[in-house]
PDB file of C-alpha atoms in Angstrom:
ATOM      1  CA  MET A   1      -0.047  -0.035   0.000  1.00 52.00           C
ATOM      2  CA  SER A   2       1.469   3.389  -1.116  1.00 69.00           C
ATOM      3  CA  THR A   3       1.987   6.155   1.510  1.00 86.00           C
ATOM      4  CA  GLU A   4      -0.370   9.207   1.200  1.00 93.00           C
ATOM      5  CA  LEU A   5       2.081  12.169   1.207  1.00 96.00           C
ATOM      6  CA  TYR A   6       0.828  15.642   2.103  1.00 98.00           C
ATOM      7  CA  ARG A   7       2.198  19.152   1.876  1.00 98.00           C
ATOM      8  CA  LEU A   8       2.047  21.204   5.044  1.00 98.00           C
ATOM      9  CA  PRO A   9       0.493  24.528   4.293  1.00 98.00           C
ATOM     10  CA  GLY A  10       1.815  27.869   5.580  1.00 98.00           C
ATOM     11  CA  ARG A  11       5.455  26.796   5.879  1.00 98.00           C
ATOM     12  CA  SER A  12       8.712  28.114   4.362  1.00 99.00           C
ATOM     13  CA  ILE A  13      12.001  26.240   3.934  1.00 99.00           C
ATOM     14  CA  LEU A  14      15.176  28.152   4.961  1.00 99.00           C
ATOM     15  CA  THR A  15      18.545  26.484   3.930  1.00 99.00           C
ATOM     16  CA  LEU A  16      21.806  27.066   5.608  1.00 99.00           C
ATOM     17  CA  ILE A  17      24.640  25.793   3.457  1.00 99.00           C
ATOM     18  CA  GLY A  18      28.342  25.888   4.323  1.00 98.00           C
ATOM     19  CA  SER A  19      30.905  24.498   6.731  1.00 98.00           C
ATOM     20  CA  ASP A  20      29.754  26.906   9.456  1.00 98.00           C
ATOM     21  CA  ALA A  21      26.000  26.149   9.292  1.00 98.00           C
ATOM     22  CA  ARG A  22      25.983  23.879  12.377  1.00 98.00           C
ATOM     23  CA  PRO A  23      28.399  25.938  14.437  1.00 98.00           C
ATOM     24  CA  LEU A  24      26.318  29.086  13.784  1.00 98.00           C
ATOM     25  CA  LEU A  25      22.964  27.498  14.821  1.00 98.00           C
ATOM     26  CA  GLN A  26      24.683  25.642  17.747  1.00 98.00           C
ATOM     27  CA  ARG A  27      25.615  28.944  19.378  1.00 97.00           C
ATOM     28  CA  VAL A  28      22.339  30.802  18.532  1.00 98.00           C
ATOM     29  CA  ILE A  29      19.260  28.492  18.900  1.00 99.00           C
ATOM     30  CA  THR A  30      17.994  26.260  21.698  1.00 99.00           C
ATOM     31  CA  ALA A  31      18.499  22.875  19.883  1.00 99.00           C
ATOM     32  CA  ASP A  32      21.537  20.796  19.733  1.00 98.00           C
ATOM     33  CA  VAL A  33      22.359  20.507  16.002  1.00 98.00           C
ATOM     34  CA  GLU A  34      25.865  19.032  16.248  1.00 96.00           C
ATOM     35  CA  HIS A  35      24.225  15.690  17.041  1.00 92.00           C
ATOM     36  CA  LEU A  36      21.398  15.833  14.539  1.00 97.00           C
ATOM     37  CA  GLU A  37      21.857  12.874  12.267  1.00 97.00           C
ATOM     38  CA  PRO A  38      20.374  11.802   8.863  1.00 96.00           C
ATOM     39  CA  GLY A  39      16.917  10.319   9.397  1.00 96.00           C
ATOM     40  CA  GLN A  40      16.174  12.643  12.265  1.00 98.00           C
ATOM     41  CA  CYS A  41      14.348  16.009  12.665  1.00 99.00           C
ATOM     42  CA  ARG A  42      14.344  18.106  15.792  1.00 99.00           C
ATOM     43  CA  PRO A  43      12.444  21.132  16.958  1.00 99.00           C
ATOM     44  CA  GLY A  44      14.217  24.259  18.017  1.00 99.00           C
ATOM     45  CA  ALA A  45      13.670  27.928  18.649  1.00 99.00           C
ATOM     46  CA  LEU A  46      15.382  31.298  18.568  1.00 99.00           C
ATOM     47  CA  LEU A  47      14.918  33.170  21.823  1.00 99.00           C
ATOM     48  CA  THR A  48      15.038  36.735  23.020  1.00 98.00           C
ATOM     49  CA  PRO A  49      17.777  37.493  25.569  1.00 98.00           C
ATOM     50  CA  GLN A  50      15.031  37.258  28.175  1.00 98.00           C
ATOM     51  CA  GLY A  51      14.370  33.540  27.140  1.00 98.00           C
ATOM     52  CA  LYS A  52      11.075  33.937  25.253  1.00 99.00           C
ATOM     53  CA  ILE A  53      10.424  32.363  21.846  1.00 99.00           C
ATOM     54  CA  ILE A  54      10.879  34.705  18.862  1.00 98.00           C
ATOM     55  CA  SER A  55      10.163  31.942  16.333  1.00 98.00           C
ATOM     56  CA  ASP A  56      10.287  28.094  16.461  1.00 98.00           C
ATOM     57  CA  PHE A  57      10.807  25.539  13.702  1.00 99.00           C
ATOM     58  CA  MET A  58      11.737  22.034  12.730  1.00 99.00           C
ATOM     59  CA  LEU A  59      15.436  21.299  11.864  1.00 99.00           C
ATOM     60  CA  PHE A  60      16.631  18.706   9.310  1.00 99.00           C
ATOM     61  CA  PRO A  61      20.216  17.824   8.413  1.00 98.00           C
ATOM     62  CA  ARG A  62      21.631  17.812   4.890  1.00 97.00           C
ATOM     63  CA  GLU A  63      25.041  16.860   3.643  1.00 95.00           C
ATOM     64  CA  ASP A  64      26.118  20.455   3.165  1.00 96.00           C
ATOM     65  CA  GLY A  65      24.384  22.085   6.051  1.00 98.00           C
ATOM     66  CA  LEU A  66      21.021  22.332   7.634  1.00 99.00           C
ATOM     67  CA  VAL A  67      17.298  22.938   6.673  1.00 99.00           C
ATOM     68  CA  ILE A  68      14.807  24.845   8.766  1.00 99.00           C
ATOM     69  CA  ASP A  69      11.106  24.237   8.391  1.00 99.00           C
ATOM     70  CA  ILE A  70       9.359  27.355   9.751  1.00 99.00           C
ATOM     71  CA  ALA A  71       6.101  29.178   9.718  1.00 98.00           C
ATOM     72  CA  GLU A  72       5.850  31.234   6.563  1.00 98.00           C
ATOM     73  CA  GLN A  73       5.227  34.468   8.312  1.00 97.00           C
ATOM     74  CA  ALA A  74       8.372  34.028  10.491  1.00 98.00           C
ATOM     75  CA  ALA A  75      10.731  33.038   7.702  1.00 98.00           C
ATOM     76  CA  GLN A  76      11.998  36.399   6.563  1.00 98.00           C
ATOM     77  CA  ALA A  77      12.576  37.635  10.109  1.00 98.00           C
ATOM     78  CA  LEU A  78      14.603  34.557  11.046  1.00 99.00           C
ATOM     79  CA  LYS A  79      16.611  34.789   7.783  1.00 99.00           C
ATOM     80  CA  LYS A  80      17.445  38.395   8.695  1.00 98.00           C
ATOM     81  CA  ARG A  81      18.504  37.617  12.179  1.00 98.00           C
ATOM     82  CA  LEU A  82      20.598  34.633  11.241  1.00 98.00           C
ATOM     83  CA  THR A  83      22.370  36.680   8.560  1.00 98.00           C
ATOM     84  CA  MET A  84      23.091  39.346  11.235  1.00 97.00           C
ATOM     85  CA  TYR A  85      24.587  36.656  13.563  1.00 97.00           C
ATOM     86  CA  LYS A  86      26.696  34.874  10.987  1.00 95.00           C
ATOM     87  CA  LEU A  87      29.269  37.687  10.656  1.00 93.00           C
ATOM     88  CA  LYS A  88      31.993  36.097   8.563  1.00 94.00           C
ATOM     89  CA  ALA A  89      30.958  32.593   8.935  1.00 96.00           C
ATOM     90  CA  ASP A  90      31.094  30.286   5.956  1.00 98.00           C
ATOM     91  CA  VAL A  91      27.318  29.837   5.530  1.00 98.00           C
ATOM     92  CA  GLU A  92      24.761  30.916   2.919  1.00 98.00           C
ATOM     93  CA  ILE A  93      21.261  31.484   4.206  1.00 99.00           C
ATOM     94  CA  ALA A  94      18.297  31.514   1.868  1.00 99.00           C
ATOM     95  CA  ILE A  95      14.612  30.789   1.539  1.00 99.00           C
ATOM     96  CA  ASP A  96      14.145  28.011  -0.967  1.00 99.00           C
ATOM     97  CA  ASP A  97      10.724  28.337  -2.683  1.00 98.00           C
ATOM     98  CA  SER A  98      11.381  25.029  -4.622  1.00 98.00           C
ATOM     99  CA  LEU A  99      11.135  22.985  -1.409  1.00 98.00           C
ATOM    100  CA  ALA A 100       8.148  22.203   0.727  1.00 98.00           C
ATOM    101  CA  SER A 101       7.386  20.661   4.116  1.00 99.00           C
ATOM    102  CA  LEU A 102       6.103  16.996   3.505  1.00 98.00           C
ATOM    103  CA  TRP A 103       4.550  14.618   5.917  1.00 98.00           C
ATOM    104  CA  ALA A 104       2.635  11.371   6.094  1.00 98.00           C
ATOM    105  CA  GLU A 105       1.069   9.216   8.787  1.00 97.00           C
ATOM    106  CA  THR A 106       3.347   6.280   7.896  1.00 96.00           C
ATOM    107  CA  ALA A 107       7.029   6.138   7.324  1.00 96.00           C
ATOM    108  CA  PHE A 108       8.344   6.826   3.749  1.00 96.00           C
ATOM    109  CA  ASP A 109      11.651   7.020   2.024  1.00 95.00           C
ATOM    110  CA  GLY A 110      13.870   9.797   3.506  1.00 94.00           C
ATOM    111  CA  ALA A 111      11.380  10.679   6.273  1.00 98.00           C
ATOM    112  CA  ALA A 112      12.148  11.440   9.975  1.00 99.00           C
ATOM    113  CA  LYS A 113       9.616  10.769  12.734  1.00 98.00           C
ATOM    114  CA  ASP A 114       8.255  13.913  14.232  1.00 98.00           C
ATOM    115  CA  PRO A 115       9.452  13.706  17.851  1.00 97.00           C
ATOM    116  CA  ARG A 116       6.328  15.647  19.026  1.00 97.00           C
ATOM    117  CA  LEU A 117       3.672  13.300  17.553  1.00 97.00           C
ATOM    118  CA  ASP A 118       3.044   9.602  17.222  1.00 94.00           C
ATOM    119  CA  HIS A 119       2.571   8.367  13.674  1.00 95.00           C
ATOM    120  CA  VAL A 120       3.694  11.531  11.891  1.00 98.00           C
ATOM    121  CA  PHE A 121       6.807  11.413   9.595  1.00 98.00           C
ATOM    122  CA  ARG A 122       8.236  14.437   7.961  1.00 98.00           C
ATOM    123  CA  SER A 123      10.755  15.471   5.230  1.00 98.00           C
ATOM    124  CA  ILE A 124      11.819  18.299   2.995  1.00 98.00           C
ATOM    125  CA  GLY A 125      11.444  17.973  -0.720  1.00 97.00           C
ATOM    126  CA  ALA A 126       9.898  19.121  -3.929  1.00 96.00           C
ATOM    127  CA  PRO A 127       6.135  19.429  -3.597  1.00 95.00           C
ATOM    128  CA  GLY A 128       5.240  17.515  -6.759  1.00 92.00           C
ATOM    129  CA  ASP A 129       1.513  16.882  -6.965  1.00 91.00           C
ATOM    130  CA  THR A 130       0.979  16.432  -3.202  1.00 94.00           C
ATOM    131  CA  SER A 131      -2.223  17.902  -1.735  1.00 97.00           C
ATOM    132  CA  GLU A 132      -2.217  20.309   1.199  1.00 97.00           C
ATOM    133  CA  ARG A 133      -3.196  18.915   4.605  1.00 97.00           C
ATOM    134  CA  ALA A 134      -2.650  20.715   7.994  1.00 97.00           C
ATOM    135  CA  LEU A 135      -1.500  19.042  11.173  1.00 98.00           C
ATOM    136  CA  ASP A 136      -3.718  21.153  13.367  1.00 98.00           C
ATOM    137  CA  ALA A 137      -6.234  18.379  14.339  1.00 98.00           C
ATOM    138  CA  ILE A 138      -3.534  15.888  15.159  1.00 98.00           C
ATOM    139  CA  GLU A 139      -1.419  18.390  17.053  1.00 98.00           C
ATOM    140  CA  ILE A 140      -4.331  19.706  19.131  1.00 98.00           C
ATOM    141  CA  ALA A 141      -5.499  16.108  20.035  1.00 98.00           C
ATOM    142  CA  ALA A 142      -1.956  15.413  21.265  1.00 97.00           C
ATOM    143  CA  GLY A 143      -1.697  18.770  23.132  1.00 97.00           C
ATOM    144  CA  VAL A 144       1.038  20.012  20.887  1.00 98.00           C
ATOM    145  CA  PRO A 145       0.994  23.864  20.540  1.00 98.00           C
ATOM    146  CA  SER A 146       1.841  25.747  17.404  1.00 97.00           C
ATOM    147  CA  PHE A 147       3.416  29.178  16.769  1.00 96.00           C
ATOM    148  CA  SER A 148       0.796  31.750  15.722  1.00 94.00           C
ATOM    149  CA  ARG A 149      -2.108  29.384  16.466  1.00 97.00           C
ATOM    150  CA  ASP A 150      -1.403  29.079  20.199  1.00 98.00           C
ATOM    151  CA  TYR A 151       1.118  31.762  20.911  1.00 98.00           C
ATOM    152  CA  GLY A 152       2.910  34.698  19.309  1.00 96.00           C
ATOM    153  CA  GLU A 153       6.299  36.195  19.244  1.00 97.00           C
ATOM    154  CA  ALA A 154       8.038  36.828  22.693  1.00 98.00           C
ATOM    155  CA  GLU A 155       4.953  35.537  24.536  1.00 98.00           C
ATOM    156  CA  VAL A 156       6.139  32.213  25.968  1.00 98.00           C
ATOM    157  CA  PHE A 157       9.229  30.553  27.431  1.00 98.00           C
ATOM    158  CA  PRO A 158      10.261  27.318  25.540  1.00 98.00           C
ATOM    159  CA  THR A 159       9.272  25.159  28.482  1.00 97.00           C
ATOM    160  CA  ASP A 160       5.729  26.715  28.358  1.00 98.00           C
ATOM    161  CA  VAL A 161       5.191  24.956  25.073  1.00 98.00           C
ATOM    162  CA  ASN A 162       7.186  21.741  26.096  1.00 97.00           C
ATOM    163  CA  LEU A 163      10.104  22.317  23.700  1.00 98.00           C
ATOM    164  CA  ASP A 164      12.358  20.530  26.167  1.00 96.00           C
ATOM    165  CA  VAL A 165      10.022  17.583  26.292  1.00 96.00           C
ATOM    166  CA  TYR A 166      10.229  17.222  22.499  1.00 96.00           C
ATOM    167  CA  GLY A 167      14.148  17.371  22.535  1.00 97.00           C
ATOM    168  CA  GLY A 168      14.247  21.006  21.340  1.00 98.00           C
ATOM    169  CA  ILE A 169      16.578  22.280  24.136  1.00 98.00           C
ATOM    170  CA  GLY A 170      20.137  21.185  24.319  1.00 98.00           C
ATOM    171  CA  TRP A 171      20.643  21.560  28.091  1.00 96.00           C
ATOM    172  CA  THR A 172      24.303  20.442  28.018  1.00 94.00           C
ATOM    173  CA  LYS A 173      25.462  21.972  24.761  1.00 94.00           C
ATOM    174  CA  GLY A 174      26.628  25.308  26.142  1.00 91.00           C
ATOM    175  CA  CYS A 175      25.585  28.858  25.583  1.00 96.00           C
ATOM    176  CA  PHE A 176      22.773  30.085  23.185  1.00 98.00           C
ATOM    177  CA  ILE A 177      20.701  33.158  23.214  1.00 98.00           C
ATOM    178  CA  GLY A 178      18.458  33.256  26.250  1.00 98.00           C
ATOM    179  CA  GLN A 179      20.102  30.131  27.701  1.00 98.00           C
ATOM    180  CA  GLU A 180      20.832  31.658  31.086  1.00 97.00           C
ATOM    181  CA  VAL A 181      17.153  32.426  31.742  1.00 96.00           C
ATOM    182  CA  VAL A 182      15.697  28.995  30.788  1.00 96.00           C
ATOM    183  CA  SER A 183      18.588  27.173  32.405  1.00 96.00           C
ATOM    184  CA  ARG A 184      17.948  28.990  35.621  1.00 95.00           C
ATOM    185  CA  MET A 185      14.211  28.107  35.532  1.00 93.00           C
ATOM    186  CA  LYS A 186      15.061  24.467  35.130  1.00 92.00           C
ATOM    187  CA  ARG A 187      17.758  24.469  37.845  1.00 92.00           C
ATOM    188  CA  ARG A 188      15.536  26.229  40.348  1.00 90.00           C
ATOM    189  CA  GLY A 189      12.415  24.105  39.603  1.00 84.00           C
ATOM    190  CA  THR A 190      10.333  27.189  38.581  1.00 80.00           C
ATOM    191  CA  ILE A 191       8.798  25.729  35.453  1.00 88.00           C
ATOM    192  CA  ARG A 192       5.105  26.385  36.259  1.00 93.00           C
ATOM    193  CA  LYS A 193       3.402  26.388  32.944  1.00 96.00           C
ATOM    194  CA  ARG A 194       2.978  23.477  30.468  1.00 97.00           C
ATOM    195  CA  SER A 195       1.001  23.193  27.290  1.00 98.00           C
ATOM    196  CA  LEU A 196      -1.410  20.229  27.768  1.00 98.00           C
ATOM    197  CA  ALA A 197      -4.027  18.307  25.918  1.00 98.00           C
ATOM    198  CA  VAL A 198      -7.602  19.080  27.126  1.00 99.00           C
ATOM    199  CA  SER A 199     -10.597  17.025  26.060  1.00 98.00           C
ATOM    200  CA  PHE A 200     -14.300  17.328  26.667  1.00 98.00           C
ATOM    201  CA  GLU A 201     -17.172  14.979  26.302  1.00 97.00           C
ATOM    202  CA  ASN A 202     -18.618  16.796  23.387  1.00 95.00           C
ATOM    203  CA  SER A 203     -17.296  19.973  21.579  1.00 98.00           C
ATOM    204  CA  ALA A 204     -14.556  22.025  23.202  1.00 99.00           C
ATOM    205  CA  PRO A 205     -15.498  25.534  24.302  1.00 98.00           C
ATOM    206  CA  ALA A 206     -14.345  28.614  22.316  1.00 98.00           C
ATOM    207  CA  THR A 207     -10.710  29.693  22.118  1.00 98.00           C
ATOM    208  CA  GLY A 208     -10.024  32.144  24.860  1.00 98.00           C
ATOM    209  CA  SER A 209     -12.254  30.318  27.457  1.00 99.00           C
ATOM    210  CA  ASP A 210     -10.796  30.184  30.911  1.00 99.00           C
ATOM    211  CA  LEU A 211      -9.850  26.752  32.312  1.00 98.00           C
ATOM    212  CA  LYS A 212     -10.723  26.744  36.116  1.00 98.00           C
ATOM    213  CA  ALA A 213     -10.148  24.368  38.996  1.00 97.00           C
ATOM    214  CA  GLY A 214     -12.647  25.542  41.553  1.00 94.00           C
ATOM    215  CA  GLU A 215     -12.211  29.418  41.905  1.00 94.00           C
ATOM    216  CA  SER A 216      -8.687  29.211  40.470  1.00 96.00           C
ATOM    217  CA  THR A 217      -7.987  30.004  36.853  1.00 98.00           C
ATOM    218  CA  ILE A 218      -5.291  27.578  35.731  1.00 98.00           C
ATOM    219  CA  GLY A 219      -5.180  28.316  31.981  1.00 98.00           C
ATOM    220  CA  GLU A 220      -6.893  29.427  28.861  1.00 98.00           C
ATOM    221  CA  ILE A 221      -7.911  27.507  25.843  1.00 99.00           C
ATOM    222  CA  SER A 222      -5.540  28.457  22.979  1.00 99.00           C
ATOM    223  CA  SER A 223      -6.868  26.278  20.114  1.00 99.00           C
ATOM    224  CA  THR A 224      -9.641  23.680  19.579  1.00 99.00           C
ATOM    225  CA  SER A 225     -10.568  20.895  17.155  1.00 98.00           C
ATOM    226  CA  GLY A 226     -13.776  18.980  17.836  1.00 98.00           C
ATOM    227  CA  ARG A 227     -13.769  17.939  21.507  1.00 98.00           C
ATOM    228  CA  HIS A 228      -9.974  18.523  21.859  1.00 99.00           C
ATOM    229  CA  ALA A 229      -8.176  21.629  22.940  1.00 99.00           C
ATOM    230  CA  VAL A 230      -4.675  22.972  23.895  1.00 99.00           C
ATOM    231  CA  SER A 231      -4.169  25.077  26.999  1.00 99.00           C
ATOM    232  CA  ARG A 232      -1.058  26.430  28.812  1.00 98.00           C
ATOM    233  CA  VAL A 233      -1.847  25.228  32.360  1.00 98.00           C
ATOM    234  CA  ARG A 234      -0.399  26.450  35.634  1.00 97.00           C
ATOM    235  CA  LEU A 235       0.700  23.137  37.115  1.00 94.00           C
ATOM    236  CA  ASP A 236       1.216  24.558  40.553  1.00 93.00           C
ATOM    237  CA  ARG A 237      -2.466  25.702  40.734  1.00 95.00           C
ATOM    238  CA  LEU A 238      -3.727  22.358  39.195  1.00 94.00           C
ATOM    239  CA  GLU A 239      -1.798  20.364  41.757  1.00 92.00           C
ATOM    240  CA  LYS A 240      -3.260  22.392  44.642  1.00 92.00           C
ATOM    241  CA  SER A 241      -6.872  21.949  43.726  1.00 92.00           C
ATOM    242  CA  ASP A 242      -9.144  19.082  44.365  1.00 93.00           C
ATOM    243  CA  SER A 243     -11.952  20.427  42.239  1.00 95.00           C
ATOM    244  CA  PRO A 244     -12.907  19.255  38.790  1.00 96.00           C
ATOM    245  CA  VAL A 245     -11.387  21.206  35.951  1.00 98.00           C
ATOM    246  CA  MET A 246     -13.980  23.096  34.009  1.00 98.00           C
ATOM    247  CA  ALA A 247     -14.233  25.416  31.021  1.00 98.00           C
ATOM    248  CA  ASP A 248     -17.399  27.295  30.076  1.00 98.00           C
ATOM    249  CA  GLY A 249     -19.490  24.927  32.272  1.00 97.00           C
ATOM    250  CA  ARG A 250     -17.975  21.717  30.745  1.00 98.00           C
ATOM    251  CA  VAL A 251     -15.923  19.207  32.510  1.00 98.00           C
ATOM    252  CA  ALA A 252     -12.357  19.036  31.158  1.00 98.00           C
ATOM    253  CA  HIS A 253     -10.045  16.077  31.094  1.00 98.00           C
ATOM    254  CA  ILE A 254      -6.330  17.113  31.186  1.00 97.00           C
ATOM    255  CA  GLU A 255      -3.688  14.752  29.764  1.00 91.00           C
ATOM    256  CA  LEU A 256       0.000  15.097  30.803  1.00 87.00           C
ATOM    257  CA  PRO A 257       2.666  14.109  28.286  1.00 82.00           C
ATOM    258  CA  GLU A 258       4.354  10.909  29.377  1.00 81.00           C
ATOM    259  CA  ALA A 259       7.623  12.750  30.158  1.00 78.00           C
ATOM    260  CA  LEU A 260       5.745  14.943  32.643  1.00 79.00           C
ATOM    261  CA  LYS A 261       3.855  12.330  34.504  1.00 74.00           C
ATOM    262  CA  PRO A 262       5.080  11.546  38.019  1.00 66.00           C
ATOM    263  CA  GLU A 263       7.261   8.402  38.302  1.00 57.00           C
ATOM    264  CA  THR A 264       5.555   5.437  39.905  1.00 49.00           C
ATOM    265  CA  PRO A 265       7.507   3.389  42.389  1.00 47.00           C
TER     266      PRO A 265
END
């Protein structure tokens, strides 16, 4: 049975070609790209000096450098910033309109498994005659937030949107922009917010609805698909409450990612 291959809409492909492509990104973005191997992809982000996400993306290796799969509206700004940071480095940075973000629900030749999602495989290539299909419904059901849909520029810390859970922060790789802030949060145990999957018996309430545990507001619905939603939840408030979680009068079920569930003895 052949794999149904789709083109992800609203994406741009940024190529970094040259011997300094990896060293440049290694010192600038959150992800560890030195150990990104063929057959892998990895999320990453560029942060403000204060540790908040300017833009996030998916990274793919290539023989002569790296490829960045990024939201279309953020591509030019990232290209401009990376060009500023490169100084005299041996790297050419360009947006390649001949390439597209491709994905399927089963593995295919040259694909890498999306580390954020079960049963999603991705690659970069010529669009050919592929049809467009968004990942929104799959992401929302899994509690995976998306730039522009669930948050905007300089609104969230990378841990707020689980970038570390998906392997998008290289904690041991050394300095990158904003590293001091996010490392301090981790070291001090002050990561209070996490993006979580929220589900309802029937349809989810409207985007912007408060998520409440008793009298305490613990989050806000940031995106919905059918009975599923995504919300950035204050874990400290959730843990302190014995009340059912509600949104717009509807009982909400919150699912923690496996990596965030308490260890059982």
